[in-house]
C-alpha cells in the first residue's frame, strides 16, 4: 500500500480506469438523459480516458520514469485534446485541476488539495453549473477526502464512498433524472474513475466501481437507454473544437457562446482549450472561436440529421467487409487470402478505439464484421462500434480471443448471405474453436499453474496458464494432448516468429499418434506474441 502517490501509480490508475469504463460503458450510455438524451456519455468518458492513458504511456516511453507531476500533466493534456462531449470536457478539466495540485507532491495532503482543486476546476469549466451531475459527485468526493487526515488509501477510499453516495442522490436533485428513473451518467463515470484510483493506491484487483451490489443500486430496472435526438426547443447542433488562444480572450468567448446556446463547457489553460456548446447557429459558434484565437479539429453534429442519416444507411446494403486485427505478417497474409482486410497491430500496444474507427472506415463498406483476435480489445472495439453506428455503419464485433478463432470464423464467411446470418455462422465457428498457445515468460510471475521464472515455457489453454516447463516441444505436446482429449476434427497450428523448425513436425506426429482421424494444418503466422498458436475445432 502506498504512502505517496507516484508516476507509476498514475500509470496504473489510467489503465484501471480505462478497463472499468470499458466494462461499464454501455451501462453509463443507458443512463444518459442529461443534458441531451443521446446515449453516449459512457462512450465519451471512455474515449477521453483512453486519450489520457495514451498520453501517460507516451510520457513514460519518452522519459522513463517521468515523475508524478509530469505524468499527471501528460494525462490531463491528453484528456483535454481527446475529450469527447460535454462530460469528456468536464472530466478533462477535473484532471487538470488535480494535476495542478499534484505538481507540488504526492502526499495524502496534496491529494486532498488536488481533489478540491479538481472539483473547483470542473465547476469553472461549465457556464451554468447544474447540481445532480458529475459536478455534484466531484464536490462530494473532494469534501469527504478533505475532512480526513489519514493515509493515501484512506483519502481515496473516502472520496470513492462519498462519490457513490452522492451519485445515488442525483435523482433527487435533477428532475429529468427522477422522471427517467436513473442516476446521472457522468457522475456514474466519475465514481468508476475514483474507485480505480483507490484500487491503484491500495494495489487491489479492480473492483471498486464494479461491485455487483453497487451496479444494481445505480442501474434501476427498466433503464434500457435513451438514444434519441433532443426534442423541440433544444439547440440543433453540437459544436466542439480545440482552440489555441490567450487566457485573456476566454471571458469574451464564453459570453458570446453563452448567448448562442447552452451546454457550454470550456476546459483547458496555458493557451490550449477544448470548447463544447449546443447551438442553433453552428457557424456563429465557430466564428466566435476565430475571433478568440485559432480553432481546429472542429466537429459539428446536427442531432436530428445524424440520427436520421444513420437510420437511412442502416436500411441500405451496398457492400460488406471483414476486418481482422492481427500482429504477424503471416497471419495477415492468411486473413487476406480468406477475403478479409487487416489491421496490423503492434504486439506491445493494442490499437486504440480511434485506430479501429479509422481502419473500419478504410474498408469503405456499410456492413463490417470486426474480428478482434484479442480479449484486451473488447472495450476499445465497443467504443469504436458506437461511433461507427452513428455514421450509419452496420458493424458486428466478434470478440474472438485468439487468431485461430478468427481464422475459423473467416473459413465460413459468405458475403452472399444476409448480414445477420453471416455473423451468426462466423460467431458459431469461432465459438466452437478451442485455443491454446505456447509463450516464453519474460519475468517472474504467479500463474494458475504456479510461479514461473523468466525464460520458462508457458502453456496456455483458453487464456489460462495450465503447464510450465523448459522444453517447447514437450509443453506443446502436453497442450495438444489435453485439447484433443476433449475431441475435435481439425487441428490448426500457427507458428510464431523464431519457432524451432522441428516444433510443427513433432506436434503433427503427436496428433496423429493420439487421434489419427483428426486433420492437422500448419501455417507460418510469424506473430511475435506467441511462439505457437493451437486451434482445435
Coordinates of C-alpha atoms in Angstrom, one line a residue:
X1 CA 0.0 0.0 0.0
X2 CA 1.4 3.4 -1.0
X3 CA 2.3 6.2 1.3
X4 CA 2.9 8.7 -1.5
X5 CA 1.4 8.9 -5.0
X6 CA 3.9 8.5 -7.8
X7 CA 4.1 8.4 -11.6
X8 CA 3.8 4.6 -11.7
X9 CA 0.6 4.7 -9.7
X10 CA -0.8 7.3 -12.1
X11 CA 0.0 5.0 -15.0
X12 CA -1.7 2.1 -13.2
X13 CA -4.7 4.3 -12.4
X14 CA -5.1 5.2 -16.1
X15 CA -5.1 1.6 -17.1
X16 CA -7.6 0.5 -14.4
X17 CA -9.9 3.5 -15.1
X18 CA -9.9 2.6 -18.8
X19 CA -10.8 -1.0 -18.1
X20 CA -13.5 0.0 -15.6
X21 CA -15.1 2.5 -18.1
X22 CA -14.8 -0.1 -20.8
X23 CA -16.8 -2.6 -18.8
X24 CA -19.4 0.0 -17.6
X25 CA -19.6 1.9 -20.9
X26 CA -22.9 0.5 -22.1
X27 CA -24.5 0.9 -18.7
X28 CA -23.4 4.5 -18.5
X29 CA -24.7 5.2 -22.0
X30 CA -28.0 3.8 -21.0
X31 CA -28.2 6.2 -18.0
X32 CA -27.6 9.2 -20.3
X33 CA -30.7 11.5 -20.2
X34 CA -29.0 14.9 -19.4
X35 CA -28.2 17.3 -20.8
X36 CA -29.1 15.6 -24.1
X37 CA -30.5 12.1 -24.2
X38 CA -28.2 10.8 -26.9
X39 CA -26.9 7.7 -25.1
X40 CA -23.1 8.5 -25.4
X41 CA -21.8 9.6 -22.0
X42 CA -20.1 6.3 -21.3
X43 CA -18.5 6.2 -24.7
X44 CA -17.3 9.8 -24.4
X45 CA -15.8 9.2 -21.0
X46 CA -14.1 6.1 -22.2
X47 CA -12.6 7.9 -25.2
X48 CA -11.4 10.8 -23.0
X49 CA -9.7 8.5 -20.5
X50 CA -8.3 6.5 -23.4
X51 CA -6.6 9.6 -24.7
X52 CA -5.3 10.4 -21.2
X53 CA -3.9 6.9 -20.8
X54 CA -2.1 7.0 -24.2
X55 CA -0.5 10.3 -23.3
X56 CA 0.8 8.9 -20.0
X57 CA 2.2 5.9 -21.8
X58 CA 3.9 8.2 -24.3
X59 CA 5.4 10.2 -21.4
X60 CA 6.9 7.0 -19.9
X61 CA 8.2 6.0 -23.3
X62 CA 10.0 9.3 -23.7
X63 CA 11.2 9.9 -20.2
X64 CA 11.5 6.6 -18.5
X65 CA 10.2 7.5 -15.0
X66 CA 8.8 11.0 -15.6
X67 CA 7.8 11.8 -12.1
X68 CA 4.4 12.4 -10.6
X69 CA 3.9 16.0 -11.9
X70 CA 4.9 15.2 -15.5
X71 CA 2.8 12.0 -15.6
X72 CA -0.3 13.9 -14.3
X73 CA 0.3 16.8 -16.6
X74 CA 0.6 14.5 -19.6
X75 CA -2.6 12.7 -18.7
X76 CA -4.5 15.9 -18.2
X77 CA -3.4 17.3 -21.5
X78 CA -4.1 14.0 -23.3
X79 CA -7.6 14.1 -21.8
X80 CA -8.1 17.7 -22.9
X81 CA -7.0 17.0 -26.5
X82 CA -9.1 13.8 -26.8
X83 CA -12.1 15.0 -24.8
X84 CA -15.4 13.9 -26.3
X85 CA -18.8 15.5 -25.5
X86 CA -19.9 17.6 -22.5
X87 CA -18.8 15.0 -19.9
X88 CA -15.4 14.5 -21.5
X89 CA -14.5 18.2 -21.4
X90 CA -15.6 18.4 -17.7
X91 CA -13.6 15.3 -16.8
X92 CA -10.5 16.7 -18.6
X93 CA -10.8 19.9 -16.6
X94 CA -11.2 17.9 -13.4
X95 CA -8.0 16.1 -14.3
X96 CA -6.2 19.4 -15.0
X97 CA -7.2 20.7 -11.5
X98 CA -5.9 17.5 -9.9
X99 CA -2.7 17.7 -11.9
X100 CA -2.0 21.3 -10.9
X101 CA -2.2 20.4 -7.2
X102 CA -0.2 17.2 -7.5
X103 CA 2.7 19.0 -9.3
X104 CA 3.7 20.0 -5.7
X105 CA 3.9 16.5 -4.4
X106 CA 2.0 13.2 -3.9
X107 CA 1.5 13.2 -0.1
X108 CA -2.0 12.5 1.2
X109 CA -2.5 16.2 2.0
X110 CA -1.6 17.0 -1.7
X111 CA -4.2 14.6 -3.0
X112 CA -6.8 16.1 -0.7
X113 CA -6.0 19.5 -2.0
X114 CA -5.9 18.1 -5.5
X115 CA -9.4 16.7 -5.3
X116 CA -10.7 20.1 -4.1
X117 CA -8.9 21.9 -6.9
X118 CA -10.3 19.3 -9.4
X119 CA -13.9 19.9 -8.3
X120 CA -13.4 23.7 -8.4
X121 CA -11.9 23.5 -11.9
X122 CA -14.8 21.3 -13.2
X123 CA -17.3 23.8 -11.9
X124 CA -15.4 26.7 -13.5
X125 CA -15.4 25.0 -16.9
X126 CA -19.2 24.9 -17.0
X127 CA -21.0 28.1 -18.0
X128 CA -24.2 27.2 -16.0
X129 CA -23.4 24.5 -13.4
X130 CA -26.3 22.2 -12.5
X131 CA -26.5 20.1 -9.4
X132 CA -27.2 16.4 -9.7
X133 CA -24.5 15.9 -12.2
X134 CA -20.8 14.9 -12.4
X135 CA -20.0 18.2 -10.7
X136 CA -22.0 17.3 -7.6
X137 CA -20.3 13.9 -7.3
X138 CA -16.9 15.5 -7.7
X139 CA -17.6 18.1 -5.0
X140 CA -18.9 15.4 -2.5
X141 CA -15.7 13.3 -3.1
X142 CA -13.5 16.3 -2.5
X143 CA -15.2 17.3 0.7
X144 CA -15.1 13.8 2.1
X145 CA -11.4 13.4 1.4
X146 CA -10.6 16.9 2.8
X147 CA -12.3 16.2 6.1
X148 CA -9.8 13.4 6.9
X149 CA -6.1 13.4 7.9
X150 CA -5.1 9.8 7.4
X151 CA -3.3 7.8 4.8
X152 CA -3.4 8.0 1.0
X153 CA -5.6 4.9 0.9
X154 CA -8.0 6.4 3.5
X155 CA -8.3 9.6 1.4
X156 CA -9.0 7.7 -1.9
X157 CA -11.5 5.4 -0.1
X158 CA -13.3 8.3 1.5
X159 CA -13.6 10.1 -1.9
X160 CA -14.9 7.0 -3.6
X161 CA -17.5 6.2 -0.9
X162 CA -18.7 9.8 -0.8
X163 CA -18.9 9.9 -4.6
X164 CA -21.0 6.8 -4.6
X165 CA -23.4 8.2 -2.0
X166 CA -23.7 11.5 -3.9
X167 CA -24.4 9.6 -7.1
X168 CA -27.4 7.8 -5.5
X169 CA -28.8 11.2 -4.5
X170 CA -28.6 12.8 -8.0
X171 CA -32.3 11.9 -9.0
X172 CA -33.5 13.9 -6.1
X173 CA -31.5 16.9 -7.4
X174 CA -32.3 16.8 -11.1
X175 CA -35.9 16.3 -12.2
X176 CA -35.1 14.8 -15.6
X177 CA -33.2 12.0 -13.8
X178 CA -36.1 11.3 -11.4
X179 CA -38.5 11.2 -14.4
X180 CA -36.3 8.6 -16.2
X181 CA -35.6 6.6 -13.0
X182 CA -31.8 6.8 -13.4
X183 CA -28.8 8.4 -11.7
X184 CA -26.5 10.8 -13.5
X185 CA -24.4 9.2 -16.2
X186 CA -21.4 11.5 -15.9
X187 CA -21.4 11.0 -12.1
X188 CA -21.5 7.3 -12.6
X189 CA -18.4 7.5 -14.7
X190 CA -16.6 9.6 -12.1
X191 CA -17.4 7.0 -9.5
X192 CA -15.7 4.4 -11.6
X193 CA -12.7 6.6 -12.0
X194 CA -12.4 7.4 -8.3
X195 CA -12.9 3.7 -7.5
X196 CA -10.0 2.7 -9.6
X197 CA -7.9 5.5 -8.1
X198 CA -8.5 3.7 -4.7
X199 CA -7.6 0.4 -6.3
X200 CA -4.4 1.7 -7.8
X201 CA -3.3 3.1 -4.4
X202 CA -4.1 0.0 -2.4
X203 CA -2.9 -2.5 -5.0
X204 CA -6.2 -4.4 -5.0
X205 CA -7.7 -6.1 -8.0
X206 CA -10.0 -3.6 -9.8
X207 CA -13.3 -3.9 -8.0
X208 CA -14.4 -0.6 -6.6
X209 CA -16.8 0.7 -9.2
X210 CA -17.8 -2.8 -10.5
X211 CA -19.2 -4.5 -7.4
X212 CA -22.4 -6.2 -8.3
X213 CA -24.4 -4.8 -5.4
X214 CA -23.3 -1.3 -6.5
X215 CA -24.3 -1.9 -10.1
X216 CA -27.8 -2.9 -9.0
X217 CA -28.1 0.2 -6.9
X218 CA -27.3 2.6 -9.7
X219 CA -29.0 0.9 -12.6
X220 CA -32.7 0.8 -11.9
X221 CA -34.9 -1.7 -13.7
X222 CA -36.4 -0.5 -17.0
X223 CA -33.4 1.7 -17.9
X224 CA -32.8 0.5 -21.5
X225 CA -31.1 3.6 -22.9
X226 CA -32.2 6.9 -24.3
X227 CA -30.8 7.2 -27.8
X228 CA -33.0 9.9 -29.3
X229 CA -32.4 13.3 -30.6
X230 CA -33.3 16.3 -28.4
X231 CA -36.9 17.5 -28.6
X232 CA -38.3 20.8 -29.7
X233 CA -36.7 23.9 -28.1
X234 CA -33.3 22.3 -27.8
X235 CA -30.5 23.7 -30.0
X236 CA -30.0 21.7 -33.2
X237 CA -26.2 21.4 -33.3
X238 CA -23.3 20.2 -31.1
X239 CA -20.1 22.1 -31.8
X240 CA -16.8 21.0 -30.4
X241 CA -13.3 22.3 -31.2
X242 CA -9.8 22.7 -29.8
X243 CA -8.8 26.4 -29.6
X244 CA -5.3 28.0 -29.3
X245 CA -6.0 31.3 -27.6
X246 CA -4.6 33.5 -24.9
X247 CA -6.3 33.3 -21.5
X248 CA -7.4 36.9 -21.7
X249 CA -9.7 36.1 -24.7
X250 CA -11.7 33.5 -22.9
X251 CA -14.2 35.7 -21.0
X252 CA -15.4 37.3 -24.2
X253 CA -15.6 33.9 -25.9
X254 CA -17.6 32.4 -23.0
X255 CA -20.0 35.3 -23.1
X256 CA -20.5 35.0 -26.9
X257 CA -21.1 31.3 -26.8
X258 CA -23.4 31.5 -23.8
X259 CA -25.5 33.9 -25.8
X260 CA -25.7 31.5 -28.7
X261 CA -26.8 28.3 -26.9
X262 CA -26.4 26.0 -23.9
X263 CA -24.4 23.1 -22.5
X264 CA -21.4 25.3 -22.7
X265 CA -18.2 23.9 -21.3
X266 CA -14.7 25.4 -21.9
X267 CA -11.8 23.5 -20.4
X268 CA -8.1 23.9 -20.6
X269 CA -5.4 26.5 -20.0
X270 CA -1.9 27.7 -20.9
X271 CA -3.1 28.6 -24.4
X272 CA -5.0 25.4 -25.3
X273 CA -8.7 25.0 -24.8
X274 CA -11.5 22.5 -25.5
X275 CA -14.8 24.1 -26.4
X276 CA -18.1 22.4 -26.3
X277 CA -21.5 24.0 -26.9
X278 CA -25.0 23.2 -28.2
X279 CA -26.3 25.9 -30.6
X280 CA -28.7 26.6 -33.5
X281 CA -26.1 28.6 -35.4
X282 CA -23.0 26.4 -35.7
X283 CA -21.2 28.9 -37.9
X284 CA -21.5 31.6 -35.3
X285 CA -20.0 29.3 -32.7
X286 CA -17.0 28.7 -34.9
X287 CA -16.7 32.3 -35.8
X288 CA -16.6 33.2 -32.1
X289 CA -13.6 30.8 -31.8
X290 CA -11.9 32.5 -34.7
X291 CA -12.2 35.9 -33.0
X292 CA -10.7 34.4 -29.9
X293 CA -7.8 32.6 -31.5
X294 CA -7.3 29.6 -33.8
X295 CA -9.9 26.8 -33.6
X296 CA -9.0 23.4 -35.1
X297 CA -10.3 19.8 -35.0
X298 CA -13.8 21.3 -35.5
X299 CA -16.6 18.8 -35.1
X300 CA -20.2 19.8 -35.9
X301 CA -23.1 17.4 -35.3
X302 CA -26.7 18.1 -36.3
X303 CA -28.6 15.9 -33.8
X304 CA -31.7 15.1 -35.8
X305 CA -30.0 14.7 -39.2
X306 CA -27.3 12.5 -37.7
X307 CA -29.9 10.2 -36.3
X308 CA -32.0 10.1 -39.5
X309 CA -28.9 9.6 -41.7
X310 CA -27.7 6.7 -39.5
X311 CA -31.2 5.1 -39.8
X312 CA -31.3 5.5 -43.6
X313 CA -27.8 4.0 -44.0
X314 CA -28.7 1.0 -41.8
X315 CA -31.5 0.2 -44.2
X316 CA -29.1 0.1 -47.2
X317 CA -26.6 -2.7 -48.0
X318 CA -24.1 -1.7 -50.6
X319 CA -21.1 -3.8 -49.5
X320 CA -19.7 -5.9 -46.7
X321 CA -16.2 -6.2 -45.4
X322 CA -14.4 -8.3 -42.7
X323 CA -11.7 -6.6 -40.8
X324 CA -9.3 -8.8 -38.8
X325 CA -6.8 -7.4 -36.2
X326 CA -3.5 -9.3 -36.4
X327 CA 0.1 -9.0 -35.2
X328 CA 2.0 -11.3 -37.6
X329 CA 2.8 -10.8 -41.3
X330 CA 2.0 -14.5 -42.0
X331 CA -1.3 -14.2 -40.2
X332 CA -2.1 -11.0 -42.2
X333 CA -1.5 -12.9 -45.4
X334 CA -3.7 -15.8 -44.3
X335 CA -6.6 -13.4 -43.5
X336 CA -6.2 -11.5 -46.7
X337 CA -6.3 -14.8 -48.7
X338 CA -9.5 -15.6 -46.9
X339 CA -11.1 -12.4 -48.0
X340 CA -10.5 -10.1 -45.0
X341 CA -8.9 -6.7 -44.7
X342 CA -6.4 -6.5 -41.9
X343 CA -5.3 -4.0 -39.3
X344 CA -1.7 -4.7 -38.4
X345 CA -1.4 -4.3 -34.6
X346 CA 1.7 -3.6 -32.5
X347 CA 2.2 -6.6 -30.2
X348 CA 3.2 -4.3 -27.4
X349 CA 0.4 -1.7 -27.9
X350 CA -3.1 -2.9 -28.8
X351 CA -4.9 -0.4 -31.2
X352 CA -7.0 2.3 -29.5
X353 CA -10.6 2.9 -30.5
X354 CA -9.6 5.7 -32.8
X355 CA -7.4 3.4 -34.8
X356 CA -10.2 0.8 -35.0
X357 CA -12.6 3.5 -36.3
X358 CA -10.1 4.6 -38.9
X359 CA -9.5 1.0 -40.1
X360 CA -13.2 0.3 -40.4
X361 CA -13.8 3.4 -42.4
X362 CA -11.0 2.5 -44.7
X363 CA -12.9 -0.7 -45.5
X364 CA -15.4 1.6 -47.3
X365 CA -18.3 -0.8 -46.6
X366 CA -21.7 -0.2 -45.0
X367 CA -21.6 -3.6 -43.3
X368 CA -18.4 -4.7 -41.4
X369 CA -17.6 -7.7 -39.3
X370 CA -14.7 -6.9 -36.9
X371 CA -12.6 -9.8 -35.7
X372 CA -10.6 -8.7 -32.6
X373 CA -8.5 -11.9 -32.0
X374 CA -7.5 -10.5 -28.6
X375 CA -9.7 -10.2 -25.5
X376 CA -7.9 -6.9 -24.5
X377 CA -9.6 -5.1 -27.4
X378 CA -13.2 -5.6 -26.4
X379 CA -13.7 -2.3 -24.6
X380 CA -11.9 -0.2 -27.3
X381 CA -13.9 -2.1 -30.0
X382 CA -17.2 -1.4 -28.2
X383 CA -16.5 2.3 -28.1
X384 CA -15.4 2.3 -31.8
X385 CA -18.5 0.5 -32.8
X386 CA -20.8 3.1 -31.2
X387 CA -19.0 5.9 -33.1
X388 CA -19.3 4.0 -36.4
X389 CA -23.0 3.2 -35.9
X390 CA -23.6 6.9 -35.5
X391 CA -22.1 7.3 -39.0
X392 CA -24.6 4.7 -40.3
X393 CA -22.1 1.8 -40.5
X394 CA -23.7 -1.6 -39.6
X395 CA -21.0 -3.3 -37.6
X396 CA -20.8 -6.6 -35.7
X397 CA -17.9 -7.1 -33.3
X398 CA -16.9 -10.7 -32.9
X399 CA -14.9 -11.0 -29.7
X400 CA -12.6 -13.7 -31.0
X401 CA -10.0 -14.2 -28.3
X402 CA -7.3 -15.8 -30.5
X403 CA -6.2 -15.5 -34.1
X404 CA -7.1 -19.2 -34.6
X405 CA -10.7 -18.4 -33.7
X406 CA -10.6 -15.5 -36.2
X407 CA -9.4 -18.0 -38.9
X408 CA -12.2 -20.3 -38.1
X409 CA -14.7 -17.5 -38.5
X410 CA -13.2 -16.5 -41.8
X411 CA -13.4 -20.1 -43.1
X412 CA -17.2 -19.9 -43.0
X413 CA -17.6 -16.3 -44.1
X414 CA -20.0 -16.0 -47.0
X415 CA -20.7 -12.4 -48.4
X416 CA -23.7 -13.6 -50.3
X417 CA -25.6 -14.5 -47.1
X418 CA -27.7 -11.9 -45.2
X419 CA -25.5 -10.0 -42.8
X420 CA -27.1 -11.4 -39.6
X421 CA -26.9 -15.0 -40.9
X422 CA -23.2 -14.5 -41.8
X423 CA -22.5 -13.1 -38.4
X424 CA -24.2 -16.0 -36.7
X425 CA -22.3 -18.5 -38.7
X426 CA -18.9 -16.8 -38.1
X427 CA -19.7 -16.5 -34.4
X428 CA -20.6 -20.2 -34.1
X429 CA -17.4 -21.3 -35.9
X430 CA -15.3 -19.1 -33.6
X431 CA -17.1 -20.3 -30.5
X432 CA -16.6 -23.9 -31.5
X433 CA -12.8 -23.5 -31.7
X434 CA -10.8 -24.1 -28.5
X435 CA -7.5 -22.3 -28.5
X436 CA -4.1 -22.6 -26.8
X437 CA -0.7 -21.1 -27.1
X438 CA 3.0 -21.5 -26.2
X439 CA 4.8 -18.5 -24.9
X440 CA 8.0 -17.7 -23.1
X441 CA 7.8 -15.9 -19.7
X442 CA 9.5 -12.5 -19.6
X443 CA 9.9 -12.5 -15.8
X444 CA 8.8 -14.0 -12.6
X445 CA 5.1 -14.2 -12.2
X446 CA 2.2 -16.0 -10.4
X447 CA 0.0 -18.1 -12.7
X448 CA -2.8 -20.7 -12.4
X449 CA -0.1 -23.4 -12.7
X450 CA 2.3 -21.9 -10.1
X451 CA 5.2 -19.5 -10.2
X452 CA 7.1 -19.1 -13.4
X453 CA 10.6 -17.6 -14.0
X454 CA 12.0 -15.6 -16.9
X455 CA 12.7 -18.0 -19.8
X456 CA 10.1 -20.6 -18.7
X457 CA 7.9 -22.1 -21.4
X458 CA 4.2 -21.4 -20.6
X459 CA 1.4 -23.5 -22.0
X460 CA -2.0 -21.7 -22.0
X461 CA -5.4 -23.0 -22.8
X462 CA -8.3 -20.6 -23.3
X463 CA -6.0 -17.8 -21.9
X464 CA -5.0 -19.5 -18.6
X465 CA -1.6 -21.0 -17.9
X466 CA -2.0 -24.7 -17.3
X467 CA 1.5 -26.0 -17.5
X468 CA 5.0 -24.6 -17.0
X469 CA 8.2 -26.2 -18.3
X470 CA 11.6 -25.8 -20.1
X471 CA 11.0 -27.6 -23.4
X472 CA 8.9 -26.1 -26.1
X473 CA 8.1 -29.4 -27.8
X474 CA 7.2 -31.2 -24.6
X475 CA 4.9 -28.4 -23.4
X476 CA 3.4 -28.3 -26.9
X477 CA 2.6 -32.0 -26.9
X478 CA 1.1 -31.7 -23.4
X479 CA -1.2 -28.9 -24.5
X480 CA -2.2 -30.7 -27.7
X481 CA -2.9 -33.9 -25.8
X482 CA -5.1 -32.1 -23.3
X483 CA -7.1 -30.4 -26.1
X484 CA -7.6 -33.5 -28.2
X485 CA -8.8 -35.5 -25.2
X486 CA -11.9 -33.4 -25.3
X487 CA -12.5 -34.3 -29.0
X488 CA -12.1 -32.4 -32.3
X489 CA -11.9 -32.8 -36.0
X490 CA -9.3 -30.3 -37.1
X491 CA -6.1 -29.0 -35.5
X492 CA -4.6 -25.7 -36.6
X493 CA -1.0 -24.9 -35.7
X494 CA 0.2 -21.3 -36.3
X495 CA 4.0 -20.9 -35.9
X496 CA 5.3 -17.7 -34.4
X497 CA 8.4 -15.7 -35.1
X498 CA 11.5 -17.8 -34.1
X499 CA 9.6 -21.1 -33.6
X500 CA 12.1 -24.0 -33.9
X501 CA 11.8 -25.9 -37.2
X502 CA 11.1 -29.3 -35.6
X503 CA 8.2 -28.0 -33.5
X504 CA 5.5 -28.4 -36.1
X505 CA 6.7 -31.8 -37.3
X506 CA 6.8 -33.2 -33.7
X507 CA 3.3 -31.8 -32.9
X508 CA 1.8 -33.1 -36.2
X509 CA 3.2 -36.6 -35.4
X510 CA 1.9 -36.4 -31.8
X511 CA -1.6 -35.5 -33.1
X512 CA -1.6 -38.5 -35.5
X513 CA -0.5 -40.9 -32.7
X514 CA -3.2 -39.7 -30.4
X515 CA -6.1 -39.1 -32.8
X516 CA -5.2 -40.4 -36.3
X517 CA -8.6 -39.4 -37.7
X518 CA -8.0 -35.7 -37.0
X519 CA -6.7 -33.5 -39.8
X520 CA -3.9 -31.1 -38.9
X521 CA -2.9 -27.9 -40.8
X522 CA 0.2 -25.8 -40.2
X523 CA 0.6 -22.1 -41.0
X524 CA 3.6 -19.7 -40.7
X525 CA 2.0 -16.8 -38.8
X526 CA 5.2 -15.1 -37.8
X527 CA 3.5 -13.5 -34.8
X528 CA 5.7 -12.1 -32.0
X529 CA 3.2 -12.5 -29.2
X530 CA 3.3 -16.3 -29.1
X531 CA 5.7 -19.0 -30.2
X532 CA 2.8 -21.2 -31.2
X533 CA -1.0 -20.9 -31.5
X534 CA -3.1 -24.0 -31.5
X535 CA -6.7 -24.3 -32.5
X536 CA -9.0 -27.4 -32.2
X537 CA -12.3 -27.4 -34.0

